[in-house]
Amino acid sequence: MNAKIIFSTILTTLALTACSITPTDPNAPIVIEQHKNISAEPSTKHNLARLIKQKDNCVIEFTGNFETGKATEHWIFKGDQLISAFSNVDADIEKTHTIFDIQDAHKIKNFNALKKNFNASSLEICN
């Protein structure tokens, strides 16, 4: 019985020591929540939407896969305020980078539709 207690104590001590000496970057982005194969525009075979907390804002990263490549959109915001948005297309037939007009009603509609895929408590972290 004493051997079990000693062994358990040693393992706990090692685990706590490892955690306390592991360097962490308080400014490193953190994935708060993610969802696969959501209903979104553009329509894709497989997609992934991730809500990412950065130091001063949040990002919704939406990656959609097509037969010939993929498109990744980044929607940067704080609270309800969309700060910027852009997409990168990496496909066999094209490689483009597009900056979205965040005042465009259609783009705002897409942003709000993406936000609805995440829990309110997760979005609250972005205020």
XYZ file of N, CA, C and O in Angstrom:
508
model
N 0.818 -1.182 0.000
C 0.000 0.000 0.000
C 0.869 1.255 0.000
O 0.578 2.198 -0.716
N 1.934 1.268 0.810
C 2.835 2.415 0.839
C 3.502 2.632 -0.502
O 3.744 3.774 -0.888
N 3.805 1.554 -1.213
C 4.439 1.658 -2.532
C 3.501 2.374 -3.511
O 3.949 3.190 -4.327
N 2.208 2.084 -3.426
C 1.236 2.747 -4.310
C 1.181 4.240 -4.015
O 1.125 5.060 -4.925
N 1.184 4.606 -2.759
C 1.124 6.016 -2.367
C 2.380 6.749 -2.823
O 2.312 7.840 -3.380
N 3.548 6.124 -2.609
C 4.818 6.739 -3.015
C 4.858 6.889 -4.528
O 5.218 7.946 -5.048
N 4.475 5.849 -5.253
C 4.467 5.885 -6.714
C 3.508 6.962 -7.217
O 3.838 7.738 -8.115
N 2.336 7.041 -6.613
C 1.343 8.045 -6.989
C 1.867 9.451 -6.715
O 1.688 10.365 -7.525
N 2.522 9.635 -5.605
C 3.087 10.937 -5.242
C 4.174 11.348 -6.231
O 4.234 12.504 -6.659
N 5.021 10.403 -6.608
C 6.087 10.691 -7.567
C 5.499 11.087 -8.916
O 5.927 12.076 -9.524
N 4.513 10.350 -9.394
C 3.884 10.676 -10.679
C 3.212 12.048 -10.644
O 3.331 12.832 -11.584
N 2.529 12.343 -9.570
C 1.868 13.645 -9.431
C 2.899 14.769 -9.427
O 2.724 15.788 -10.091
N 3.983 14.575 -8.695
C 5.041 15.578 -8.637
C 5.653 15.806 -10.016
O 5.870 16.951 -10.419
N 5.932 14.736 -10.743
C 6.490 14.864 -12.086
C 5.528 15.593 -13.018
O 5.938 16.448 -13.807
N 4.266 15.258 -12.938
C 3.266 15.895 -13.794
C 3.167 17.386 -13.502
O 3.121 18.216 -14.413
N 3.131 17.746 -12.234
C 3.046 19.160 -11.864
C 4.304 19.911 -12.249
O 4.243 21.051 -12.705
N 5.451 19.281 -12.103
C 6.712 19.915 -12.487
C 6.747 20.146 -13.987
O 7.147 21.208 -14.451
N 6.325 19.176 -14.754
C 6.320 19.315 -16.213
C 5.414 20.451 -16.639
O 5.748 21.234 -17.528
N 4.263 20.572 -16.012
C 3.336 21.647 -16.360
C 3.875 23.012 -15.956
O 3.670 23.993 -16.651
N 4.557 23.078 -14.836
C 5.005 24.379 -14.349
C 6.228 24.889 -15.096
O 6.486 26.087 -15.096
N 6.999 24.017 -15.739
C 8.188 24.487 -16.451
C 7.973 24.575 -17.955
O 8.848 25.023 -18.668
N 6.808 24.169 -18.431
C 6.521 24.269 -19.853
C 6.232 25.734 -20.182
O 5.319 26.322 -19.623
N 7.015 26.341 -21.096
C 6.782 27.748 -21.401
C 5.471 27.917 -22.169
O 5.122 27.106 -23.018
N 4.754 28.977 -21.835
C 3.525 29.284 -22.549
C 3.578 30.723 -23.017
O 4.172 31.583 -22.366
N 2.956 30.985 -24.141
C 2.888 32.326 -24.697
C 1.483 32.849 -24.461
O 0.532 32.342 -25.059
N 1.324 33.833 -23.590
C -0.021 34.337 -23.306
C -0.678 34.988 -24.522
O -1.884 35.173 -24.551
N 0.101 35.330 -25.534
C -0.438 35.955 -26.744
C -0.708 34.958 -27.865
O -1.130 35.355 -28.944
N -0.443 33.696 -27.617
C -0.654 32.684 -28.654
C -2.146 32.510 -28.923
O -2.949 32.490 -28.000
N -2.531 32.395 -30.202
C -3.946 32.162 -30.528
C -4.433 30.838 -29.932
O -3.676 29.867 -29.842
N -5.704 30.828 -29.519
C -6.299 29.640 -28.908
C -7.583 29.303 -29.663
O -8.440 30.172 -29.838
N -7.713 28.057 -30.090
C -8.951 27.620 -30.726
C -9.985 27.412 -29.621
O -9.810 26.582 -28.738
N -11.061 28.185 -29.676
C -12.110 28.122 -28.660
C -13.114 27.023 -29.006
O -13.567 26.283 -28.142
N -13.462 26.936 -30.298
C -14.495 25.995 -30.725
C -14.299 25.731 -32.210
O -13.807 26.594 -32.944
N -14.670 24.529 -32.663
C -14.615 24.240 -34.098
C -15.716 23.269 -34.486
O -16.178 22.487 -33.668
N -16.110 23.360 -35.767
C -17.178 22.514 -36.298
C -16.821 22.083 -37.709
O -16.277 22.872 -38.483
N -17.153 20.854 -38.037
C -16.905 20.318 -39.379
C -18.206 20.280 -40.164
O -19.275 20.066 -39.611
N -18.060 20.461 -41.463
C -19.142 20.310 -42.429
C -20.396 21.094 -42.074
O -21.495 20.564 -42.030
N -20.198 22.392 -41.841
C -21.331 23.269 -41.582
C -21.952 23.687 -42.910
O -21.335 23.570 -43.969
N -23.162 24.185 -42.851
C -23.813 24.733 -44.031
C -23.321 26.164 -44.171
O -23.564 27.005 -43.305
N -22.568 26.442 -45.229
C -21.981 27.769 -45.404
C -21.761 28.057 -46.878
O -21.814 27.166 -47.724
N -21.499 29.319 -47.137
C -21.184 29.752 -48.490
C -19.707 30.094 -48.531
O -19.225 30.812 -47.647
N -18.923 29.640 -49.438
C -19.308 28.808 -50.578
C -19.570 27.361 -50.151
O -19.018 26.880 -49.168
N -20.410 26.708 -50.903
C -20.740 25.312 -50.642
C -19.534 24.443 -50.990
O -18.959 24.586 -52.067
N -19.149 23.567 -50.060
C -17.963 22.737 -50.259
C -18.245 21.297 -49.862
O -19.222 21.012 -49.178
N -17.358 20.401 -50.306
C -17.499 18.987 -49.943
C -17.246 18.776 -48.454
O -18.004 18.145 -47.758
N -16.154 19.292 -47.978
C -15.767 19.176 -46.567
C -15.296 20.552 -46.131
O -14.568 21.220 -46.856
N -15.703 20.953 -44.937
C -15.242 22.248 -44.454
C -15.010 22.203 -42.948
O -15.435 21.272 -42.273
N -14.328 23.214 -42.477
C -14.019 23.336 -41.064
C -14.124 24.805 -40.685
O -13.534 25.672 -41.339
N -14.893 25.090 -39.649
C -15.008 26.447 -39.122
C -14.442 26.450 -37.711
O -14.845 25.647 -36.880
N -13.482 27.350 -37.477
C -12.848 27.432 -36.162
C -12.987 28.846 -35.623
O -12.777 29.815 -36.356
N -13.330 28.952 -34.345
C -13.359 30.229 -33.644
C -12.050 30.313 -32.859
O -11.777 29.464 -32.000
N -11.254 31.320 -33.170
C -9.911 31.446 -32.605
C -9.799 32.759 -31.843
O -10.108 33.832 -32.373
N -9.351 32.677 -30.589
C -9.111 33.875 -29.774
C -7.667 34.301 -29.966
O -6.738 33.506 -29.815
N -7.486 35.561 -30.353
C -6.170 36.165 -30.441
C -6.031 37.175 -29.305
O -6.960 37.351 -28.519
N -4.904 37.822 -29.216
C -4.657 38.748 -28.102
C -5.740 39.822 -28.010
O -6.303 40.036 -26.944
N -6.034 40.509 -29.104
C -6.938 41.661 -29.066
C -8.266 41.455 -29.780
O -9.079 42.375 -29.838
N -8.484 40.281 -30.379
C -9.709 40.052 -31.147
C -9.920 38.560 -31.340
O -9.188 37.756 -30.779
N -10.901 38.224 -32.139
C -11.153 36.826 -32.489
C -11.185 36.687 -34.007
O -11.359 37.670 -34.735
N -11.035 35.460 -34.458
C -11.068 35.151 -35.883
C -11.955 33.933 -36.087
O -11.853 32.951 -35.339
N -12.810 34.016 -37.087
C -13.472 32.809 -37.564
C -12.706 32.409 -38.812
O -12.607 33.180 -39.766
N -12.112 31.233 -38.753
C -11.372 30.697 -39.891
C -12.237 29.611 -40.517
O -12.566 28.626 -39.860
N -12.622 29.828 -41.755
C -13.459 28.866 -42.471
C -12.651 28.324 -43.640
O -12.198 29.074 -44.495
N -12.447 27.005 -43.644
C -11.713 26.355 -44.728
C -12.643 25.373 -45.422
O -13.198 24.481 -44.782
N -12.826 25.588 -46.721
C -13.654 24.698 -47.521
C -12.802 24.000 -48.562
O -11.959 24.621 -49.210
N -12.996 22.696 -48.698
C -12.232 21.910 -49.659
C -13.065 21.636 -50.899
O -14.220 21.229 -50.812
N -12.450 21.858 -52.050
C -13.056 21.589 -53.338
C -12.309 20.429 -53.983
O -11.263 20.011 -53.491
N -12.795 19.941 -55.093
C -12.095 18.850 -55.789
C -10.716 19.281 -56.262
O -9.803 18.479 -56.329
N -10.553 20.560 -56.588
C -9.290 21.030 -57.152
C -8.427 21.821 -56.184
O -7.387 22.337 -56.560
N -8.861 21.957 -54.919
C -8.080 22.722 -53.957
C -8.916 23.134 -52.763
O -9.892 22.475 -52.419
N -8.535 24.266 -52.169
C -9.270 24.731 -51.000
C -9.297 26.255 -50.948
O -8.455 26.934 -51.532
N -10.284 26.750 -50.206
C -10.403 28.180 -49.946
C -10.465 28.364 -48.435
O -11.145 27.613 -47.744
N -9.750 29.364 -47.938
C -9.759 29.671 -46.515
C -10.135 31.138 -46.342
O -9.516 32.012 -46.945
N -11.167 31.357 -45.536
C -11.598 32.715 -45.219
C -11.243 33.023 -43.771
O -11.342 32.151 -42.904
N -10.865 34.261 -43.526
C -10.586 34.734 -42.167
C -11.460 35.953 -41.915
O -11.415 36.926 -42.669
N -12.264 35.859 -40.863
C -13.168 36.938 -40.460
C -12.702 37.424 -39.091
O -12.887 36.736 -38.092
N -12.078 38.595 -39.035
C -11.489 39.117 -37.811
C -12.477 40.102 -37.188
O -12.959 41.018 -37.862
N -12.768 39.899 -35.904
C -13.785 40.724 -35.252
C -13.527 40.851 -33.760
O -12.746 40.100 -33.175
N -14.206 41.815 -33.167
C -14.217 41.989 -31.711
C -15.646 42.353 -31.345
O -16.197 43.325 -31.865
N -16.248 41.546 -30.480
C -17.655 41.741 -30.154
C -18.504 41.549 -31.402
O -18.362 40.563 -32.111
N -19.332 42.525 -31.699
C -20.151 42.474 -32.910
C -19.528 43.235 -34.071
O -20.123 43.347 -35.137
N -18.335 43.780 -33.867
C -17.689 44.625 -34.871
C -16.735 43.815 -35.756
O -15.723 43.307 -35.286
N -17.079 43.698 -37.028
C -16.201 43.055 -38.002
C -15.066 44.025 -38.329
O -15.312 45.161 -38.742
N -13.833 43.597 -38.127
C -12.664 44.458 -38.323
C -12.116 44.311 -39.739
O -11.824 45.293 -40.412
N -11.955 43.074 -40.188
C -11.485 42.817 -41.554
C -11.799 41.373 -41.918
O -12.086 40.551 -41.051
N -11.728 41.110 -43.218
C -11.995 39.756 -43.701
C -11.288 39.568 -45.035
O -11.181 40.511 -45.832
N -10.816 38.352 -45.260
C -10.148 38.052 -46.525
C -10.212 36.558 -46.789
O -10.524 35.757 -45.901
N -9.927 36.194 -48.034
C -9.894 34.776 -48.397
C -8.630 34.476 -49.187
O -8.082 35.345 -49.860
N -8.205 33.241 -49.085
C -7.101 32.708 -49.873
C -7.608 31.468 -50.586
O -8.134 30.562 -49.934
N -7.455 31.449 -51.887
C -7.829 30.278 -52.672
C -6.543 29.624 -53.142
O -5.689 30.282 -53.741
N -6.423 28.343 -52.841
C -5.259 27.563 -53.276
C -5.797 26.370 -54.048
O -6.133 25.341 -53.467
N -5.915 26.546 -55.357
C -6.504 25.515 -56.212
C -5.600 25.250 -57.413
O -4.702 26.043 -57.704
N -5.879 24.153 -58.092
C -5.088 23.798 -59.268
C -5.145 24.897 -60.329
O -4.152 25.183 -60.987
N -6.318 25.514 -60.482
C -6.492 26.488 -61.555
C -6.236 27.935 -61.136
O -6.074 28.796 -61.983
N -6.205 28.208 -59.831
C -5.942 29.572 -59.384
C -5.411 29.609 -57.955
O -5.698 28.747 -57.149
N -4.653 30.638 -57.695
C -4.187 30.948 -56.349
C -4.431 32.444 -56.186
O -3.793 33.246 -56.857
N -5.383 32.797 -55.322
C -5.735 34.205 -55.166
C -5.859 34.577 -53.695
O -6.097 33.733 -52.838
N -5.699 35.862 -53.454
C -5.909 36.449 -52.129
C -6.890 37.602 -52.350
O -6.612 38.508 -53.131
N -8.030 37.564 -51.669
C -9.057 38.585 -51.845
C -9.389 39.212 -50.502
O -9.688 38.502 -49.538
N -9.354 40.533 -50.454
C -9.768 41.257 -49.262
C -11.232 41.628 -49.448
O -11.617 42.197 -50.466
N -12.054 41.280 -48.468
C -13.485 41.542 -48.546
C -13.799 42.979 -48.121
O -13.153 43.528 -47.229
N -14.837 43.535 -48.734
C -15.385 44.820 -48.321
C -16.310 44.546 -47.139
O -17.390 43.978 -47.308
N -15.884 44.921 -45.938
C -16.659 44.587 -44.735
C -17.901 45.461 -44.575
O -18.688 45.254 -43.655
N -18.089 46.413 -45.477
C -19.310 47.216 -45.479
C -20.374 46.609 -46.390
O -21.534 46.998 -46.327
N -19.991 45.643 -47.225
C -20.913 45.004 -48.163
C -21.942 44.163 -47.407
O -21.569 43.318 -46.578
N -23.208 44.368 -47.690
C -24.296 43.684 -46.973
C -24.204 42.165 -47.112
O -24.478 41.428 -46.159
N -23.816 41.685 -48.287
C -23.708 40.243 -48.514
C -22.586 39.642 -47.650
O -22.733 38.555 -47.091
N -21.472 40.356 -47.535
C -20.351 39.867 -46.714
C -20.731 39.868 -45.230
O -20.405 38.933 -44.496
N -21.440 40.900 -44.797
C -21.886 40.953 -43.399
C -22.858 39.803 -43.120
O -22.798 39.172 -42.069
N -23.712 39.514 -44.079
C -24.654 38.396 -43.931
C -23.893 37.077 -43.796
O -24.215 36.237 -42.951
N -22.864 36.868 -44.615
C -22.049 35.650 -44.528
C -21.346 35.553 -43.175
O -21.288 34.484 -42.568
N -20.812 36.670 -42.703
C -20.135 36.701 -41.405
C -21.104 36.317 -40.285
O -20.796 35.474 -39.440
N -22.273 36.904 -40.287
C -23.267 36.598 -39.249
C -23.737 35.144 -39.326
O -23.973 34.509 -38.298
N -23.844 34.605 -40.533
C -24.222 33.194 -40.693
C -23.134 32.285 -40.116
O -23.440 31.278 -39.463
N -21.879 32.620 -40.328
C -20.783 31.833 -39.755
C -20.805 31.900 -38.233
O -20.612 30.888 -37.554
N -21.035 33.088 -37.680
C -21.058 33.256 -36.219
C -22.129 32.391 -35.564
O -21.929 31.907 -34.451
N -23.235 32.166 -36.255
C -24.342 31.398 -35.677
C -23.978 29.933 -35.430
O -24.687 29.235 -34.725
N -22.875 29.471 -35.987
C -22.433 28.094 -35.770
C -21.733 27.899 -34.427
O -21.462 26.776 -34.034
N -21.437 28.999 -33.735
C -20.692 28.920 -32.484
C -21.589 29.255 -31.301
O -22.528 30.038 -31.416
N -21.280 28.658 -30.150
C -22.047 28.896 -28.931
C -21.903 30.355 -28.484
O -20.836 30.953 -28.613
N -22.980 30.880 -27.924
C -22.979 32.249 -27.422
C -21.896 32.453 -26.372
O -21.234 33.493 -26.333
N -21.692 31.448 -25.514
C -20.668 31.570 -24.473
C -19.259 31.638 -25.078
O -18.388 32.335 -24.557
N -19.039 30.955 -26.180
C -17.746 31.023 -26.861
C -17.554 32.401 -27.502
O -16.466 32.985 -27.427
N -18.604 32.922 -28.128
C -18.527 34.242 -28.749
C -18.356 35.347 -27.707
O -17.749 36.374 -27.996
N -18.864 35.113 -26.507
C -18.743 36.100 -25.423
C -17.264 36.379 -25.101
O -16.899 37.500 -24.733
N -16.417 35.394 -25.279
C -14.974 35.547 -25.042
C -14.374 36.594 -25.995
O -13.364 37.198 -25.708
N -15.061 36.836 -27.095
C -14.557 37.757 -28.114
C -14.953 39.206 -27.880
O -14.660 40.071 -28.702
N -15.622 39.484 -26.793
C -16.028 40.875 -26.501
C -14.892 41.660 -25.887
O -13.973 41.181 -25.355
